[in-house]
GROMACS .gro file of C-alpha atoms in nm:
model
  280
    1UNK     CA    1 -23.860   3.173  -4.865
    2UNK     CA    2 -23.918   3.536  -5.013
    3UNK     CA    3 -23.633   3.752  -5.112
    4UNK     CA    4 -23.675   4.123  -4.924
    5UNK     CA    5 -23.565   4.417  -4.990
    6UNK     CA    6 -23.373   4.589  -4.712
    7UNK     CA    7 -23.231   4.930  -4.713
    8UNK     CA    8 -22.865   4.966  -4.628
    9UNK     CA    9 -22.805   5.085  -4.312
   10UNK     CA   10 -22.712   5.428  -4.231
   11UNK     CA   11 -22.339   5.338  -4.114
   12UNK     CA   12 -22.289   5.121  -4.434
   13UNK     CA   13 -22.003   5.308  -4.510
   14UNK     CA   14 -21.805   5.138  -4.227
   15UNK     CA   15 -21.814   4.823  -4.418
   16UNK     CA   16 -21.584   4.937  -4.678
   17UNK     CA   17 -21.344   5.093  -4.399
   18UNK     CA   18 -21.015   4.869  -4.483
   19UNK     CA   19 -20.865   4.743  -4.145
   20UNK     CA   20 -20.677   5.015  -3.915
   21UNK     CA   21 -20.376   4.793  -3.827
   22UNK     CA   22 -20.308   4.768  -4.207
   23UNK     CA   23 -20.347   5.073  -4.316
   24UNK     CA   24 -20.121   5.209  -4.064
   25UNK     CA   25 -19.852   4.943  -4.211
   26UNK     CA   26 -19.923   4.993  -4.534
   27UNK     CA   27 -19.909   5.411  -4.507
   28UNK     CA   28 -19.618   5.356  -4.287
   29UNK     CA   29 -19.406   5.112  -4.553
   30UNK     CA   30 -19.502   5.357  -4.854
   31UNK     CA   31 -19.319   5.630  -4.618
   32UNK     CA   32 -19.030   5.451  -4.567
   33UNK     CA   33 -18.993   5.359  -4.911
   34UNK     CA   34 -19.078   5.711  -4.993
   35UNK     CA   35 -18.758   5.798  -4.779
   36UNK     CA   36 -18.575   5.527  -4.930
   37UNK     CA   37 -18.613   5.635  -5.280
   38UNK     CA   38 -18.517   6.012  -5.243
   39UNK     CA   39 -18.160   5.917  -5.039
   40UNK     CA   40 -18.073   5.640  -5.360
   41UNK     CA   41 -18.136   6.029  -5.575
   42UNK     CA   42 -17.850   6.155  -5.359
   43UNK     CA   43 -17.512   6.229  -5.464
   44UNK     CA   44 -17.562   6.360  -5.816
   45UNK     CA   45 -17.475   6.762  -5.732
   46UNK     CA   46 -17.288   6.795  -6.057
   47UNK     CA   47 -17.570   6.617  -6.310
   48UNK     CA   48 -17.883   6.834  -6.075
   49UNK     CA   49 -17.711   7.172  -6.155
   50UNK     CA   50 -17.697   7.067  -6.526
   51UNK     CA   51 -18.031   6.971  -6.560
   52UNK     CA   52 -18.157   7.292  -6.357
   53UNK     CA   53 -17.978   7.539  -6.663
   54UNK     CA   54 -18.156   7.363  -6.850
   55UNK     CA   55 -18.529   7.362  -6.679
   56UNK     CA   56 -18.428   7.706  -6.662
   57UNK     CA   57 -18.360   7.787  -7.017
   58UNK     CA   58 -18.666   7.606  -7.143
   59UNK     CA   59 -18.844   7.786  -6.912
   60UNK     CA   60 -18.734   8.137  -7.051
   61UNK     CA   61 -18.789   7.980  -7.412
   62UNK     CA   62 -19.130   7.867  -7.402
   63UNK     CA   63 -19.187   8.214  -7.187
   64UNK     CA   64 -19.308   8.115  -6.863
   65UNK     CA   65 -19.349   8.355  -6.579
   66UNK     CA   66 -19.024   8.453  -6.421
   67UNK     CA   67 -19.007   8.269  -6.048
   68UNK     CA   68 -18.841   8.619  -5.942
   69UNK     CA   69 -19.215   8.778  -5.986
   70UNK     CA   70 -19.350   8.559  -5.671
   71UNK     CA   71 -19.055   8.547  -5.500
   72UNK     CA   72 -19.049   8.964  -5.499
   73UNK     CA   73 -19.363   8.954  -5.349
   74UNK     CA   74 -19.206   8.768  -5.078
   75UNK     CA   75 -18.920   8.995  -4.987
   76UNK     CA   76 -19.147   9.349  -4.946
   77UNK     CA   77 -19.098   9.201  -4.568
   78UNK     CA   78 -18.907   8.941  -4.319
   79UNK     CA   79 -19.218   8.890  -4.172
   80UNK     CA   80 -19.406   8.701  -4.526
   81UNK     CA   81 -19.106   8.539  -4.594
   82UNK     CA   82 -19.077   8.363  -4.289
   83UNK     CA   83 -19.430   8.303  -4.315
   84UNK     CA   84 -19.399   8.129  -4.632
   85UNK     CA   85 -19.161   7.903  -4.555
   86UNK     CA   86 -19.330   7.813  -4.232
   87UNK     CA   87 -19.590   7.724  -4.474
   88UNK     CA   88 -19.335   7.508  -4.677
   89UNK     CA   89 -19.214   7.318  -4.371
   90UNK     CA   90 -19.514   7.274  -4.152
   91UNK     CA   91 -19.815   7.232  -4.377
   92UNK     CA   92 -19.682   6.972  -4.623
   93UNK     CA   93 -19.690   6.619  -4.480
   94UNK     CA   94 -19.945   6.732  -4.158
   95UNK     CA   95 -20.231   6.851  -4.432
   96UNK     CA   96 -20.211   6.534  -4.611
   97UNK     CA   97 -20.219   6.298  -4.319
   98UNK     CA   98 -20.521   6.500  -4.146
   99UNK     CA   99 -20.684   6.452  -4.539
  100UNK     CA  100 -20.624   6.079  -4.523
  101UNK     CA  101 -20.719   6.034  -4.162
  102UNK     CA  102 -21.095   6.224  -4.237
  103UNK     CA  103 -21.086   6.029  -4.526
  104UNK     CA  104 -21.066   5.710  -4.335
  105UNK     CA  105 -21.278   5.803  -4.068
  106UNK     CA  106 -21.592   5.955  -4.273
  107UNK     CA  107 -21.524   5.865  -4.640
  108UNK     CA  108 -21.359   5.549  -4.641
  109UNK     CA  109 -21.435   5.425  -4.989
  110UNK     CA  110 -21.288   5.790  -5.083
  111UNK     CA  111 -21.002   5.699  -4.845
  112UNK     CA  112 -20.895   5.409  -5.055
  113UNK     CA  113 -20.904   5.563  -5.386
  114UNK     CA  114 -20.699   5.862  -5.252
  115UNK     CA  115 -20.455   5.678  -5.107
  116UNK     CA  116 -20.409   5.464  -5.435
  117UNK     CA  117 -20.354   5.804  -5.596
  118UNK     CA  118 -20.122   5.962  -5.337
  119UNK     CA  119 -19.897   5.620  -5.362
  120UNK     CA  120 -19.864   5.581  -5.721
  121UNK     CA  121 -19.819   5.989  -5.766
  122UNK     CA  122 -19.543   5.953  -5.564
  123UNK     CA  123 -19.424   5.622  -5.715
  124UNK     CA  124 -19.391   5.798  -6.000
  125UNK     CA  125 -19.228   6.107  -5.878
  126UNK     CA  126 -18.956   5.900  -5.744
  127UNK     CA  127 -18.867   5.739  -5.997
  128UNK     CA  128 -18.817   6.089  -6.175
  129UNK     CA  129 -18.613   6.201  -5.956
  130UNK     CA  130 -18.363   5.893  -5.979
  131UNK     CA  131 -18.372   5.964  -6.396
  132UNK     CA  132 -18.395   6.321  -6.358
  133UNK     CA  133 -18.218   6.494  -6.067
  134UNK     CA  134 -18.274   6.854  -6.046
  135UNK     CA  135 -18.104   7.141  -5.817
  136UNK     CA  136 -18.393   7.376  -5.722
  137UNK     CA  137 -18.377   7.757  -5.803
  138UNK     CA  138 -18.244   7.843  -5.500
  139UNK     CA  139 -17.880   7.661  -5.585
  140UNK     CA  140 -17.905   7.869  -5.903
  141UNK     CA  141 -17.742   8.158  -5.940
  142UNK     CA  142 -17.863   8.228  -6.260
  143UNK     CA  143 -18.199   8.278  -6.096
  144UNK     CA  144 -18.116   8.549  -5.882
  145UNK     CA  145 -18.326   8.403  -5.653
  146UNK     CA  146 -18.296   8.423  -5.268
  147UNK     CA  147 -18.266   8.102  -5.044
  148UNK     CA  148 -18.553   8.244  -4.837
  149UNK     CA  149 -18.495   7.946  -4.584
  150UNK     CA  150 -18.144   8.027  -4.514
  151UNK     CA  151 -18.205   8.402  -4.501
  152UNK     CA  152 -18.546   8.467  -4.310
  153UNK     CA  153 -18.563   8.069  -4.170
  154UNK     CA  154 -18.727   7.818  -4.090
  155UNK     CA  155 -18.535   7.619  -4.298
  156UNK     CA  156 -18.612   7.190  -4.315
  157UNK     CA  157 -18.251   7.112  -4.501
  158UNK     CA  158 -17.931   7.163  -4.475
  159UNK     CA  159 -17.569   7.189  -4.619
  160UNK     CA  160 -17.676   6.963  -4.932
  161UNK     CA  161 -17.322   6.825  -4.914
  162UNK     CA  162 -17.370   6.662  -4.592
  163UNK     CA  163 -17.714   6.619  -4.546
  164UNK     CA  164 -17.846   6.288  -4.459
  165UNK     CA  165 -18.178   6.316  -4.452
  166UNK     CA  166 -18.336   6.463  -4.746
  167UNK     CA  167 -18.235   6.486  -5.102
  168UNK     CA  168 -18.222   6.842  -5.166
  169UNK     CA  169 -18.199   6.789  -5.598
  170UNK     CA  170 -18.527   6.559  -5.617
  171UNK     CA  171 -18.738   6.904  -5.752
  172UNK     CA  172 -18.923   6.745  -6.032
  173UNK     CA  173 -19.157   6.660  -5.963
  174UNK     CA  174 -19.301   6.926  -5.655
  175UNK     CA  175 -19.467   6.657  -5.428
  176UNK     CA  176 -19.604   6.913  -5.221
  177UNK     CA  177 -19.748   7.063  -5.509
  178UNK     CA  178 -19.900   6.745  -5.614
  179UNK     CA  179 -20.019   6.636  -5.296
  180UNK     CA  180 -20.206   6.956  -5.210
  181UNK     CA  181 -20.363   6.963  -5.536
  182UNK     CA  182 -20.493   6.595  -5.457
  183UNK     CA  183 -20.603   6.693  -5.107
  184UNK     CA  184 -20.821   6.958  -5.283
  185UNK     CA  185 -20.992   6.733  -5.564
  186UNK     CA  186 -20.980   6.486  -5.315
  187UNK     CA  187 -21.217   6.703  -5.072
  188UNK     CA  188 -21.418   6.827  -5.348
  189UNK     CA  189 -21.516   6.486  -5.478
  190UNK     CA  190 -21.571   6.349  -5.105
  191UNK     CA  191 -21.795   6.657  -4.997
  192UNK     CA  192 -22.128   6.854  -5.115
  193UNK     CA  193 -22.101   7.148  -4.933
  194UNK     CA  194 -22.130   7.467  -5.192
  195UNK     CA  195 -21.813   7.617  -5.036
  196UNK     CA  196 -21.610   7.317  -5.146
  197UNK     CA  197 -21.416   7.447  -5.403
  198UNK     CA  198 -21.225   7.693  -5.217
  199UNK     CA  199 -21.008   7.368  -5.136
  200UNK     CA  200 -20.827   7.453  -5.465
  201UNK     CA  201 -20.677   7.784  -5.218
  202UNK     CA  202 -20.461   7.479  -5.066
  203UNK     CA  203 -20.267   7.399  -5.425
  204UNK     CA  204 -20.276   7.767  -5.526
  205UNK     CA  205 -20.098   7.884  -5.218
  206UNK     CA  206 -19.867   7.604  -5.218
  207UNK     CA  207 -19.795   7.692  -5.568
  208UNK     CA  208 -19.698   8.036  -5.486
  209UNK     CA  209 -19.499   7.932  -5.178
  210UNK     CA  210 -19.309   7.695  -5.325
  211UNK     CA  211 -19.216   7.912  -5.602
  212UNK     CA  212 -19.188   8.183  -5.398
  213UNK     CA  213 -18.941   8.013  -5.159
  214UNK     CA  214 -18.736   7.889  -5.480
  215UNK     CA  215 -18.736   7.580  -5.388
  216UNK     CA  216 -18.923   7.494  -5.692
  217UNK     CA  217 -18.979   7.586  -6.049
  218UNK     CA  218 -19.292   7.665  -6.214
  219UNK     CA  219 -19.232   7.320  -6.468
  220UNK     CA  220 -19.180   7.149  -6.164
  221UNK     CA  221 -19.558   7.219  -6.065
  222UNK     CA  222 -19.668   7.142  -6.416
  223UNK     CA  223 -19.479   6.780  -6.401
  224UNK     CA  224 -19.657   6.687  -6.063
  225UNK     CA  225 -19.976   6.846  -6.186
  226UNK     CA  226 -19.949   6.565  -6.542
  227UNK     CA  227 -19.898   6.286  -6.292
  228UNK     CA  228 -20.173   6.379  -6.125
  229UNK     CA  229 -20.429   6.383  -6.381
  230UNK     CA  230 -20.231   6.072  -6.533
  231UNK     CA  231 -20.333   5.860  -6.209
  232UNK     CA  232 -20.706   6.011  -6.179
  233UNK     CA  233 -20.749   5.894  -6.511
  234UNK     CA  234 -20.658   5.540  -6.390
  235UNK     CA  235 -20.754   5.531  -6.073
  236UNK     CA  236 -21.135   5.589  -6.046
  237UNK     CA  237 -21.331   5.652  -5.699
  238UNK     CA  238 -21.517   5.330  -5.629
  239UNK     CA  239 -21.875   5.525  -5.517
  240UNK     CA  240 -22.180   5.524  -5.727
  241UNK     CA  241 -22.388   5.757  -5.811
  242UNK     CA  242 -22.575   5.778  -5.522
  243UNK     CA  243 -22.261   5.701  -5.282
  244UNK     CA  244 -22.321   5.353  -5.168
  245UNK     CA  245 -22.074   5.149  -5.167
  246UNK     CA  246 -22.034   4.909  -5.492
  247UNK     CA  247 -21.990   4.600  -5.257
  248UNK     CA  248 -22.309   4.720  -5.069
  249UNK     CA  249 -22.505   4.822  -5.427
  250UNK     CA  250 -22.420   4.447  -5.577
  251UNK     CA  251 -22.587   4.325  -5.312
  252UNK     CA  252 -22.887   4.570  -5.225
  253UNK     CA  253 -22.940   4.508  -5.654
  254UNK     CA  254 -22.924   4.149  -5.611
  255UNK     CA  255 -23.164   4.145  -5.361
  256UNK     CA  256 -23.395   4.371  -5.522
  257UNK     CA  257 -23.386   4.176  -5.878
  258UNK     CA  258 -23.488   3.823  -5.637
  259UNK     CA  259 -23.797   4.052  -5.486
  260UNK     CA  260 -23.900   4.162  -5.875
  261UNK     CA  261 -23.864   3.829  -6.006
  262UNK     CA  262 -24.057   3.646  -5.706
  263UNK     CA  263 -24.331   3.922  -5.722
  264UNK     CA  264 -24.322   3.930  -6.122
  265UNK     CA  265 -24.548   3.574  -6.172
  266UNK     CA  266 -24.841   3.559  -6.313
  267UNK     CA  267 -25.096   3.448  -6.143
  268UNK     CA  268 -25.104   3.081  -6.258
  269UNK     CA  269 -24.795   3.052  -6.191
  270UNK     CA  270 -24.823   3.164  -5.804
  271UNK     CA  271 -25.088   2.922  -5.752
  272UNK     CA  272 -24.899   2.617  -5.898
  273UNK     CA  273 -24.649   2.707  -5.656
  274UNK     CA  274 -24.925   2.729  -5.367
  275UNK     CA  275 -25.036   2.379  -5.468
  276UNK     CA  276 -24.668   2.229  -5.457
  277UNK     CA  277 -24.604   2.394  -5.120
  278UNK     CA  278 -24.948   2.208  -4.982
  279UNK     CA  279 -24.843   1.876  -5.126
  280UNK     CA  280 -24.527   1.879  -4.970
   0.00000   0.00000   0.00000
């Protein structure tokens, strides 16, 4: 029998789509743990205002812009400061599902490698924040910084003393830094459209929001934005060149080297064949 050749179809993509049920398990276990992690970070008020004088004063040492510069920006109004922390609280966890679901639905051998990336980011965030627990600007009063949330609202915490469901001194790293600036690279390396780098406007306003807000420090920014590139180096996108899937390229190759090799005899060596068939 001859080997053929046969382009891969044009919804080939759908064959690397990992099952729905398990994704939504898998997404909804790496949330939980996710929540898990950041309540064992509770409880360490004392320790998270030490190490936020001192994110501070290496801050001011290695002379990095003063959060109060954003932040001023901010205050010229009630109406952008409430806008800004809308931002904060609505945009964080909603923009990275809608990235993941797209992902899933038209990229989904981008979807994969995101989502590896998103996990073990925040894998690794968490774990900082159990080593390293950090007050954010806004319990500072060396800052001089306003609690924008409490003063212009929305707010998504608080008293930190009694509140249950978020740790308020997990700041380093800024997850919603880090996430945004994966759902940008994310979107550039899943798209061809010209205009795709103005997905980098998602990280940069995030970065001045969440500055802005003090609810995070510039280092904290620069922490996520190392883990980041840490787990991109590690964690490559599984697409060729020319965006077939690999498990769909092994084959279409293997395929092709069977049609070379059965069309590659010599002459002789075709008939011989011919001869065998007929004596059979």
């Amino acid at each position: 029998m001859n080997a053929r050749t046969e382009p891969a179809p044009a919804g080939s993509d759908a064959i690397a789509r990992p099952p729905l049920v398990r994704e939504l398990l898998l997404v909804a276990g790496l949330f939980l743990v996710y929540k898990l992690g950041r309540q064992l970070a509770t409880g360490h008020i004392g320790e998270a205002l030490h190490n936020a004088h001192r994110v501070w004063d290496f801050e001011r040492a290695v002379h990095l812009p003063g959060e109060g510069a954003v932040q001023s920006l901010l205050l010229h109004g009630d109406g952008l400061a409430h806008l800004a922390n809308t931002y904060y609280a609505a945009v964080h966890f909603p923009a990275t599902v809608a990235f993941l679901i797209w992902l899933y639905l038209r990229r989904p051998v981008h979807y994969v490698w995101a989502r590896r990336v998103l996990a073990a980011v925040t894998a690794a965030a968490l774990v900082l924040h159990l080593l390293f627990p950090l007050a954010p600007p806004r319990m500072l009063a060396a800052t001089g910084l306003v609690d924008t949330a409490r003063v212009y609202g929305p707010s998504v915490y608080g008293d930190p003393a009694t509140d249950s469901l978020s740790n308020q001194f997990a700041a380093m790293p800024s997850l919603h830094f880090g996430w945004a600036l994966m759902v940008a690279i994310g979107l550039i390396v899943a798209t061809r459209s010209r205009w795709r780098w103005l997905w980098l406007a998602h990280p940069l306003l995030t970065l001045l929001v969440i500055v802005g807000t003090a609810n995070h420090y510039w280092l904290d920014a620069i922490v996520a934005a190392a883990l980041l590139g840490l787990a991109l180096a590690v964690i490559r996108p599984q697409t060729p060149s020319r965006g077939t899937p690999v498990s769909l390229r092994s084959r279409h190759r293997t395929a092709s080297a069977a049609g070379r090799a059965q069309g590659s005899l010599v002459p002789a060596q075709r008939d011989e064949q011919a001869l065998a068939g007929a004596g059979r």
